[in-house]
């Protein structure tokens, strides 16, 4: 255990100088802010048009509500974060094996399992930092441009602020739970691959393939961790939250979805990490 | 650590890559404070042997003990074993100083600071350079510097002279000799640069055909080889016929159409000349060669004729 902590400290030391780590932490927040800027420009054009020909009050209320934009911004950032985590996890171990630097760690300081676990922990720490920054950027960005408040149509409150915050908390929790599985999958690929290039290609390719196929699997996709995190072809609960906080009431999500969302990613991460540890104990480094 | 409990012991090491056997039962021993040179032809399994010793490759059979530990447990020795690999295994995006700071953190008991090892290896002017900006030789110096931050008891070096210029080689050889003398650190050096190994090694093991063809103290091995001579005669076949069954001489090879390479045992070269002349075999020239590691290696890897 003391070796694991020593290796984790080493990993964090290396992260200070790693461009990959910087991109992982900063990119989701920056993409989220870029999205806000584009939406804001688009809305400015639409408002000019609406002032000339008139507009639906409900559409206006939706457009000006910061909660909806916040959820969309976070959703976009999480989509990027999931892809980056898969790529960074795949690159991490395999690139150090390509260079040969992992050999020094193995000989001088820690066993194979500790090295893999330290990398896993480091990616979680970077992921948490990235999430924190994304949340901060999304909150600050949406508050700067739009107004937080309940969705009101014709003086009638369609959804209260309290209900909105509850849904956002639930949506974020459901969206974040699969991220350790994304990291675990990347680490497994990293350990199994012959080179860093192969690892990153396979991890990103497989993530996008899961994204495409989950739409074709129906309810069987609930056994796939990738179903539950925001992605390009999004089926996560956060996508529904985006509609809920805008006052749409046609959102139907089965209770079973939440149960699967809760445990399938956790089972996946255990399987991925166990397989990675088994593989790393057997292969040449 | 004494002869009965050596720093490194390898017994019957067998390793296959798929169906291709590489090591057929390698036996190796390195006593504490010895400098052992591991030499062999390309593909003879030197790097594989080192990787098996360090626990980087799994092997099918055999026993490996490094300072009393198995290959998978070297990290428990807390930096007593370090290795420098064939390719400088240093992250290219780091600067020299960052790289050494990283290695220092990796070292449980550092005894030197980064600036000191930079001076030892002559890389102090490259402190702020990124590794990818350095030449192969300087990258190799950085990788050697990493190993010197602590006080290891055993250092394994795989082709440590690759990419180094003459002064770099001298500096590394000097460092090896100094560390060996001052700290008692044992060294296992794998290299093709036999003259360099001869300058620094106390022991040598020659790996050939997946086995150790010869091993022991360098001095003893070279003494055992005896003197070698190249005989130039206009009648080499007659000379060959005469000497073939003589126990005092061994014919190593037909060097060319008119030259024979011979090894003399308890026989001086002037006695050989007298013997040949007595049997009316013309001797144009007799060149005496010194018993060197290079000659010993060539002899063992080429195979003897007699």
XYZ file of C-alpha atoms in Angstrom:
591
model
C 0.000 0.000 0.000
C 2.856 2.374 0.832
C 4.318 1.563 -2.592
C 0.996 2.361 -4.221
C 0.958 5.798 -2.617
C 4.582 6.411 -3.593
C 3.794 5.511 -7.212
C 0.660 7.642 -7.150
C 2.752 10.612 -6.012
C 5.168 9.893 -8.880
C 2.285 9.736 -11.333
C 0.959 13.065 -10.118
C 4.456 14.562 -10.386
C 4.606 13.445 -14.031
C 1.100 14.813 -14.649
C 2.401 18.327 -13.915
C 4.472 18.128 -17.094
C 2.088 16.103 -19.228
C 0.200 17.764 -22.066
C -2.266 14.864 -22.070
C -3.140 15.556 -18.430
C -3.587 19.270 -19.128
C -5.877 18.581 -22.088
C -7.855 16.089 -20.004
C -8.451 18.622 -17.239
C -9.058 21.720 -19.367
C -10.679 20.570 -22.612
C -14.183 19.636 -21.318
C -14.573 23.037 -19.608
C -13.291 24.884 -22.668
C -15.589 22.965 -25.024
C -18.506 23.709 -22.689
C -17.699 27.448 -22.758
C -17.297 27.342 -26.545
C -20.751 25.778 -26.750
C -22.224 28.575 -24.620
C -20.646 31.170 -26.885
C -22.098 29.549 -30.006
C -25.572 29.175 -28.438
C -25.480 32.785 -27.273
C -24.594 34.009 -30.787
C -27.326 31.848 -32.258
C -29.895 33.137 -29.744
C -28.939 36.740 -30.445
C -29.847 36.159 -34.090
C -33.097 34.409 -33.185
C -34.098 37.190 -30.757
C -33.612 39.779 -33.485
C -35.845 37.709 -35.718
C -38.426 37.212 -32.922
C -38.611 40.924 -32.195
C -39.653 41.457 -35.812
C -42.137 38.614 -36.285
C -43.052 37.721 -32.676
C -42.278 34.509 -30.776
C -43.793 31.779 -28.681
C -43.511 32.713 -24.951
C -42.721 29.127 -23.958
C -39.865 28.985 -26.465
C -38.543 32.277 -25.091
C -38.764 31.046 -21.490
C -36.859 27.907 -22.432
C -34.190 29.782 -24.311
C -33.518 32.181 -21.469
C -33.423 29.560 -18.726
C -29.868 29.016 -17.571
C -30.556 25.551 -16.101
C -31.245 24.052 -19.512
C -28.105 25.622 -20.952
C -26.119 24.470 -17.921
C -27.235 20.869 -18.404
C -26.474 21.008 -22.141
C -23.046 22.481 -21.444
C -22.221 19.827 -18.861
C -23.534 17.149 -21.213
C -21.229 18.357 -23.991
C -18.274 18.526 -21.593
C -18.967 15.028 -20.266
C -19.122 13.657 -23.818
C -15.664 15.078 -24.461
C -14.442 13.963 -21.038
C -15.520 10.358 -21.616
C -13.660 10.236 -24.941
C -10.578 11.891 -23.450
C -10.576 9.561 -20.446
C -10.759 6.505 -22.697
C -7.899 7.837 -24.853
C -5.731 9.003 -21.941
C -6.211 5.751 -20.029
C -5.285 3.778 -23.139
C -2.217 5.939 -23.774
C -0.937 6.021 -20.207
C 0.486 2.578 -19.535
C 1.179 1.670 -23.172
C 3.232 4.798 -23.914
C 5.402 4.263 -20.837
C 5.911 0.682 -21.905
C 6.875 1.888 -25.414
C 9.433 4.290 -23.934
C 10.576 1.746 -21.369
C 10.272 4.101 -18.407
C 7.784 1.794 -16.699
C 10.596 -0.738 -16.268
C 12.430 1.530 -13.855
C 9.339 1.852 -11.674
C 8.855 -1.898 -11.711
C 12.439 -2.653 -10.741
C 12.917 0.064 -8.140
C 9.640 0.881 -6.492
C 6.455 -1.106 -7.089
C 4.911 -4.301 -8.364
C 2.917 -4.527 -11.567
C -0.467 -4.392 -9.824
C 0.498 -1.262 -7.884
C 1.599 0.464 -11.095
C -1.729 -0.255 -12.816
C -3.739 0.775 -9.746
C -1.726 3.993 -9.382
C -2.467 4.864 -12.995
C -6.121 4.116 -12.438
C -6.193 6.388 -9.385
C -4.300 9.160 -11.164
C -6.852 9.131 -13.998
C -9.670 9.307 -11.446
C -8.012 12.294 -9.791
C -7.604 14.019 -13.159
C -11.197 13.099 -13.990
C -12.461 14.648 -10.751
C -10.426 17.810 -11.410
C -11.817 17.972 -14.929
C -15.379 17.456 -13.638
C -14.929 20.181 -11.051
C -13.620 22.619 -13.606
C -16.366 21.662 -16.047
C -19.048 22.205 -13.406
C -17.560 25.551 -12.460
C -17.244 26.698 -16.063
C -20.756 25.529 -16.920
C -22.256 27.259 -13.876
C -20.334 30.502 -14.341
C -20.833 30.562 -18.125
C -24.564 29.902 -18.009
C -25.071 32.380 -15.111
C -23.221 35.041 -17.072
C -25.394 34.747 -20.166
C -28.773 33.490 -18.933
C -30.896 33.573 -15.764
C -31.407 30.734 -13.303
C -34.983 30.231 -12.188
C -38.106 28.095 -12.572
C -39.709 27.608 -15.972
C -42.853 29.725 -16.099
C -45.430 29.844 -18.889
C -48.388 32.267 -18.713
C -47.700 32.835 -14.979
C -47.844 29.111 -14.308
C -44.726 27.427 -12.921
C -44.111 24.361 -15.073
C -41.196 23.186 -12.951
C -39.918 24.699 -9.719
C -36.274 25.543 -9.069
C -36.130 22.875 -6.364
C -37.351 20.211 -8.778
C -34.877 21.401 -11.392
C -31.946 21.134 -8.963
C -33.058 17.655 -7.889
C -33.177 16.474 -11.501
C -29.810 18.028 -12.264
C -28.226 16.322 -9.256
C -29.738 12.984 -10.266
C -28.736 13.431 -13.918
C -25.154 14.360 -13.041
C -24.835 11.430 -10.660
C -26.136 9.011 -13.274
C -23.804 10.495 -15.894
C -20.717 10.363 -13.677
C -21.178 6.787 -12.393
C -20.024 5.205 -15.720
C -16.814 7.263 -15.950
C -14.718 4.844 -13.814
C -15.756 2.103 -16.248
C -14.541 4.279 -19.139
C -11.173 4.623 -17.362
C -11.097 0.910 -16.541
C -11.748 0.027 -20.174
C -8.953 2.340 -21.327
C -6.513 0.844 -18.829
C -7.413 -2.684 -19.937
C -6.796 -1.754 -23.575
C -3.553 -0.043 -22.576
C -2.259 -3.148 -20.835
C -3.343 -5.472 -23.646
C -2.122 -3.416 -26.625
C 1.236 -3.827 -28.338
C 1.856 -0.085 -28.657
C 0.464 3.255 -27.545
C -0.853 4.051 -31.030
C -2.697 0.756 -31.138
C -4.085 1.297 -27.633
C -5.487 4.760 -28.335
C -6.935 3.695 -31.701
C -8.620 0.647 -30.215
C -9.959 2.512 -27.160
C -11.470 5.353 -29.203
C -12.698 3.015 -31.946
C -14.353 0.680 -29.455
C -15.931 3.594 -27.545
C -17.424 5.006 -30.745
C -18.504 1.527 -31.887
C -20.298 0.973 -28.559
C -21.938 4.345 -29.089
C -23.279 3.295 -32.480
C -24.335 -0.215 -31.521
C -26.098 0.691 -28.271
C -28.854 2.317 -30.313
C -29.416 -0.989 -32.099
C -29.426 -3.165 -29.001
C -32.651 -1.878 -27.429
C -32.946 -2.777 -23.745
C -29.910 -5.077 -24.061
C -27.857 -1.891 -24.263
C -28.556 -1.499 -20.541
C -25.913 -4.152 -19.972
C -23.349 -1.849 -21.594
C -21.725 0.787 -19.388
C -21.423 3.109 -22.413
C -25.204 3.491 -22.543
C -25.195 5.541 -19.373
C -22.635 8.271 -19.974
C -23.195 11.268 -22.262
C -21.880 10.503 -25.725
C -22.201 11.527 -29.343
C -25.312 9.391 -29.772
C -26.562 10.156 -26.294
C -28.955 7.856 -24.437
C -27.994 8.908 -20.920
C -30.409 10.217 -18.309
C -28.718 13.621 -18.493
C -30.154 14.022 -21.996
C -33.654 13.635 -20.495
C -32.768 16.053 -17.697
C -32.060 18.647 -20.362
C -35.721 18.400 -21.432
C -37.105 18.124 -17.893
C -35.490 21.330 -16.671
C -36.926 23.147 -19.683
C -40.420 22.256 -18.562
C -41.108 19.343 -20.911
C -43.271 16.751 -19.207
C -43.043 13.967 -21.806
C -39.997 12.348 -20.289
C -40.527 8.685 -19.509
C -37.687 6.776 -17.945
C -38.205 3.306 -16.491
C -37.101 2.757 -12.888
C -35.092 -0.247 -14.113
C -32.939 2.168 -16.131
C -31.731 3.812 -12.914
C -30.968 0.430 -11.355
C -28.907 -0.662 -14.362
C -27.261 2.768 -14.519
C -26.250 2.263 -10.903
C -24.666 -1.172 -11.023
C -23.692 -2.118 -14.609
C -20.839 0.451 -14.763
C -19.595 -0.644 -11.342
C -19.547 -4.317 -12.349
C -17.829 -3.285 -15.606
C -15.060 -1.416 -13.839
C -14.393 -4.388 -11.535
C -14.212 -6.741 -14.552
C -11.960 -4.380 -16.528
C -9.553 -3.780 -13.652
C -9.388 -7.480 -12.738
C -8.659 -8.353 -16.387
C -6.014 -5.614 -16.609
C -4.298 -6.867 -13.437
C -4.350 -10.445 -14.709
C -2.923 -9.407 -18.079
C -0.230 -7.189 -16.668
C 0.962 -9.967 -14.375
C 1.517 -12.236 -17.376
C 2.939 -10.099 -20.131
C 6.466 -8.962 -20.860
C 7.206 -5.327 -20.146
C 27.035 -11.251 0.217
C 29.827 -13.759 -0.442
C 30.642 -16.489 -2.958
C 28.139 -18.849 -1.301
C 25.470 -16.166 -1.484
C 26.180 -14.230 -4.684
C 24.586 -10.954 -5.733
C 23.113 -12.646 -8.773
C 22.523 -16.318 -9.425
C 20.857 -17.769 -12.502
C 20.369 -21.511 -12.804
C 19.067 -23.393 -15.859
C 17.251 -20.419 -17.327
C 15.133 -21.445 -20.298
C 13.107 -19.013 -22.339
C 11.074 -19.414 -25.532
C 9.351 -16.772 -27.628
C 6.403 -18.795 -28.905
C 7.968 -21.895 -30.413
C 11.396 -20.325 -30.779
C 13.760 -21.245 -27.949
C 16.194 -18.475 -27.077
C 17.820 -19.573 -23.843
C 18.603 -23.267 -23.382
C 19.571 -23.312 -19.722
C 21.696 -20.321 -18.862
C 23.785 -20.507 -15.692
C 25.262 -17.280 -14.429
C 26.718 -16.063 -11.180
C 27.882 -12.658 -10.104
C 29.635 -12.347 -6.794
C 29.276 -9.118 -4.855
C 31.550 -6.318 -6.023
C 32.355 -8.109 -9.286
C 31.996 -6.558 -12.736
C 30.637 -9.253 -15.017
C 30.600 -8.763 -18.781
C 27.930 -10.704 -20.641
C 28.931 -11.030 -24.274
C 27.375 -12.809 -27.204
C 26.503 -12.533 -30.875
C 23.459 -10.606 -32.050
C 20.349 -12.540 -31.067
C 22.244 -14.754 -28.654
C 19.861 -13.801 -25.836
C 21.814 -11.246 -23.787
C 18.937 -8.771 -23.520
C 16.449 -11.582 -22.916
C 18.647 -12.892 -20.093
C 18.764 -9.447 -18.497
C 15.002 -8.985 -18.927
C 14.369 -12.359 -17.282
C 16.682 -11.438 -14.400
C 14.799 -8.175 -13.915
C 11.380 -9.803 -14.027
C 10.382 -8.052 -17.239
C 9.974 -11.315 -19.153
C 8.471 -14.537 -17.909
C 10.596 -17.623 -18.443
C 9.649 -21.260 -18.788
C 12.255 -22.881 -16.523
C 15.070 -21.987 -14.208
C 15.818 -20.053 -11.080
C 16.858 -16.452 -10.731
C 17.944 -14.865 -7.489
C 18.964 -11.213 -7.281
C 20.311 -10.168 -3.888
C 18.269 -13.013 -2.458
C 15.024 -11.999 -4.187
C 13.095 -13.449 -7.107
C 12.715 -11.375 -10.290
C 9.127 -10.369 -9.481
C 10.170 -8.922 -6.115
C 13.052 -6.659 -7.085
C 11.091 -3.568 -6.103
C 11.149 -4.830 -2.515
C 14.912 -4.256 -2.542
C 14.070 -0.541 -2.509
C 16.492 0.614 -5.176
C 19.325 -1.819 -4.449
C 18.998 -3.012 -8.054
C 18.925 -0.591 -10.969
C 19.101 -1.144 -14.696
C 20.080 0.842 -17.749
C 18.545 -0.460 -20.914
C 19.545 -0.759 -24.535
C 17.356 2.219 -25.481
C 17.451 5.188 -23.082
C 14.145 4.638 -21.270
C 13.408 8.249 -20.374
C 10.190 10.210 -21.049
C 10.927 12.442 -24.078
C 8.676 15.331 -22.998
C 10.555 15.959 -19.746
C 13.614 18.139 -19.351
C 16.835 16.567 -18.102
C 16.282 18.022 -14.616
C 12.627 16.934 -14.486
C 13.684 13.485 -15.573
C 16.264 13.272 -12.798
C 13.828 14.675 -10.237
C 11.404 11.954 -11.268
C 14.119 9.320 -10.877
C 15.058 10.782 -7.485
C 11.473 10.413 -6.309
C 11.604 6.862 -7.607
C 14.647 6.188 -5.485
C 13.699 5.283 -1.883
C 17.127 6.257 -0.508
C 18.711 8.957 -2.670
C 22.317 9.754 -1.787
C 23.129 12.238 -4.549
C 21.239 15.253 -5.792
C 20.340 15.903 -9.416
C 23.050 18.522 -9.977
C 25.716 16.148 -8.694
C 24.841 13.316 -11.076
C 24.545 15.812 -13.944
C 28.149 16.830 -13.236
C 29.237 13.199 -12.928
C 27.918 12.461 -16.408
C 28.850 15.806 -17.950
C 25.287 16.828 -18.792
C 25.031 19.896 -16.543
C 24.751 22.213 -19.570
C 21.652 20.327 -20.800
C 19.615 20.688 -17.588
C 16.795 22.632 -19.252
C 16.795 20.659 -22.493
C 13.964 18.267 -23.199
C 15.032 14.657 -23.594
C 13.761 14.566 -27.190
C 16.130 17.430 -28.032
C 19.197 15.463 -26.918
C 21.444 13.231 -28.985
C 21.336 9.487 -28.363
C 24.602 9.712 -26.448
C 23.328 12.404 -24.102
C 20.058 10.559 -23.604
C 22.135 7.558 -22.597
C 24.041 9.747 -20.131
C 20.723 10.854 -18.612
C 19.605 7.260 -18.231
C 22.907 6.396 -16.528
C 22.606 9.504 -14.313
C 19.175 8.278 -13.171
C 20.756 5.110 -11.850
C 23.344 6.970 -9.798
C 20.963 8.995 -7.608
C 20.815 6.213 -5.053
C 23.426 3.757 -3.889
C 22.532 0.539 -5.676
C 24.246 -2.723 -4.809
C 23.748 -4.184 -8.262
C 23.626 -2.334 -11.567
C 22.653 -4.045 -14.806
C 23.597 -2.277 -18.014
C 22.429 -3.456 -21.429
C 24.630 -2.036 -24.204
C 25.650 0.993 -22.097
C 28.132 2.302 -24.664
C 25.679 2.612 -27.590
C 25.690 6.135 -28.940
C 28.467 7.372 -26.634
C 31.519 9.121 -28.037
C 35.028 8.183 -26.897
C 35.063 10.609 -23.973
C 31.595 9.445 -22.937
C 32.761 5.841 -22.956
C 35.821 6.764 -20.887
C 33.645 8.614 -18.389
C 31.238 5.693 -18.046
C 34.054 3.174 -17.667
C 35.652 5.397 -15.055
C 32.334 5.689 -13.208
C 31.841 1.938 -13.213
C 35.344 1.365 -11.864
C 34.970 4.096 -9.216
C 31.547 2.952 -8.022
C 32.701 -0.635 -7.931
C 35.774 0.299 -5.902
C 34.176 2.863 -3.586
C 30.718 1.413 -2.927
C 31.294 -2.242 -3.735
C 28.428 -2.222 -6.236
C 28.288 -5.231 -8.534
C 27.821 -4.729 -12.272
C 26.432 -6.865 -15.048
C 27.315 -5.329 -18.402
C 25.996 -6.673 -21.660
C 27.804 -5.273 -24.676
C 29.316 -5.927 -28.074
C 32.141 -3.534 -27.300
C 34.611 -6.155 -26.147
C 37.661 -3.876 -25.770
C 35.634 -1.644 -23.437
C 34.480 -4.623 -21.395
C 38.043 -5.875 -21.167
C 39.042 -2.569 -19.579
C 36.529 -2.775 -16.754
C 35.303 -6.346 -16.237
C 36.664 -8.657 -13.588
C 34.567 -11.552 -14.860
C 33.166 -12.528 -18.244
C 30.415 -14.860 -19.428
C 30.112 -15.679 -23.114
C 26.588 -16.503 -24.216
C 26.463 -18.626 -27.342
C 23.708 -20.819 -28.727
C 21.461 -20.013 -25.773
C 24.004 -21.280 -23.237
C 27.001 -19.912 -21.402
C 29.916 -21.153 -23.502
C 32.549 -19.874 -21.088
C 32.477 -18.015 -17.793
C 34.905 -17.040 -15.136
C 37.486 -14.469 -14.149
C 38.646 -12.599 -17.210
C 42.298 -13.108 -16.306
C 41.867 -16.877 -15.963
C 39.928 -17.177 -19.199
C 42.527 -15.272 -21.149
C 45.360 -17.252 -19.567
C 43.570 -20.445 -20.549
C 43.341 -19.344 -24.138
C 47.137 -19.227 -24.378
C 49.051 -17.545 -27.138
C 47.739 -17.502 -30.648
C 49.908 -17.228 -33.704
C 49.267 -16.766 -37.382
C 51.602 -18.854 -39.483
C 52.334 -17.741 -43.036
C 53.772 -20.572 -45.112
C 53.930 -21.462 -48.792
C 53.082 -25.047 -47.778
C 50.164 -24.681 -45.356
C 48.793 -28.157 -46.099
C 52.059 -29.781 -45.089
C 52.143 -27.672 -41.928
C 48.557 -28.627 -41.159
C 49.353 -32.314 -41.624
C 52.390 -32.069 -39.358
C 50.685 -30.154 -36.574
C 47.311 -31.854 -36.664
C 48.188 -34.552 -34.140
C 50.588 -32.538 -32.029
C 49.239 -31.912 -28.506
C 51.328 -28.758 -28.109
C 49.379 -26.907 -30.773
C 45.767 -26.473 -31.782
C 44.774 -25.439 -35.300
C 42.016 -22.874 -34.975
C 41.298 -22.101 -38.608
C 42.693 -21.826 -42.107
C 43.067 -18.098 -41.992
C 43.569 -17.922 -45.766
C 45.151 -20.024 -48.518
C 48.624 -19.477 -47.077
C 47.872 -18.653 -43.425
C 46.985 -20.860 -40.450
C 45.785 -19.646 -37.096
C 47.234 -21.729 -34.274
C 47.056 -21.785 -30.505
C 50.225 -22.850 -28.686
C 50.196 -24.764 -25.429
C 53.410 -25.007 -23.436
C 55.285 -24.263 -26.606
C 57.080 -21.090 -27.608
C 56.794 -19.658 -31.082
C 60.522 -20.055 -31.773
C 60.183 -23.759 -30.904
C 57.342 -24.036 -33.399
C 59.438 -22.390 -36.111
C 62.338 -24.725 -35.381
C 59.961 -27.715 -35.533
C 58.563 -26.642 -38.901
C 61.974 -25.921 -40.386
C 63.240 -29.263 -39.138
C 60.466 -30.872 -41.226
C 61.421 -28.702 -44.246
C 58.252 -26.635 -44.131
C 58.971 -23.049 -45.177
C 57.998 -20.358 -42.685
C 57.509 -16.925 -44.293
C 56.164 -15.191 -41.190
C 54.884 -15.989 -37.696
C 52.763 -13.310 -36.039
C 52.053 -13.636 -32.332
C 48.617 -12.402 -31.169
C 47.808 -11.323 -27.656
C 45.193 -13.271 -25.727
C 42.274 -10.803 -25.730
C 38.586 -11.001 -24.970
C 37.917 -10.307 -28.631
C 40.033 -13.304 -29.661
C 38.507 -15.520 -27.007
C 35.005 -14.486 -28.096
C 35.727 -15.113 -31.778
C 37.209 -18.463 -30.976
C 34.275 -19.615 -28.892
C 31.598 -18.353 -31.229
C 33.273 -19.506 -34.447
C 33.765 -23.083 -33.200
C 37.063 -24.894 -33.051
C 38.293 -27.071 -35.853
C 40.220 -29.493 -33.755
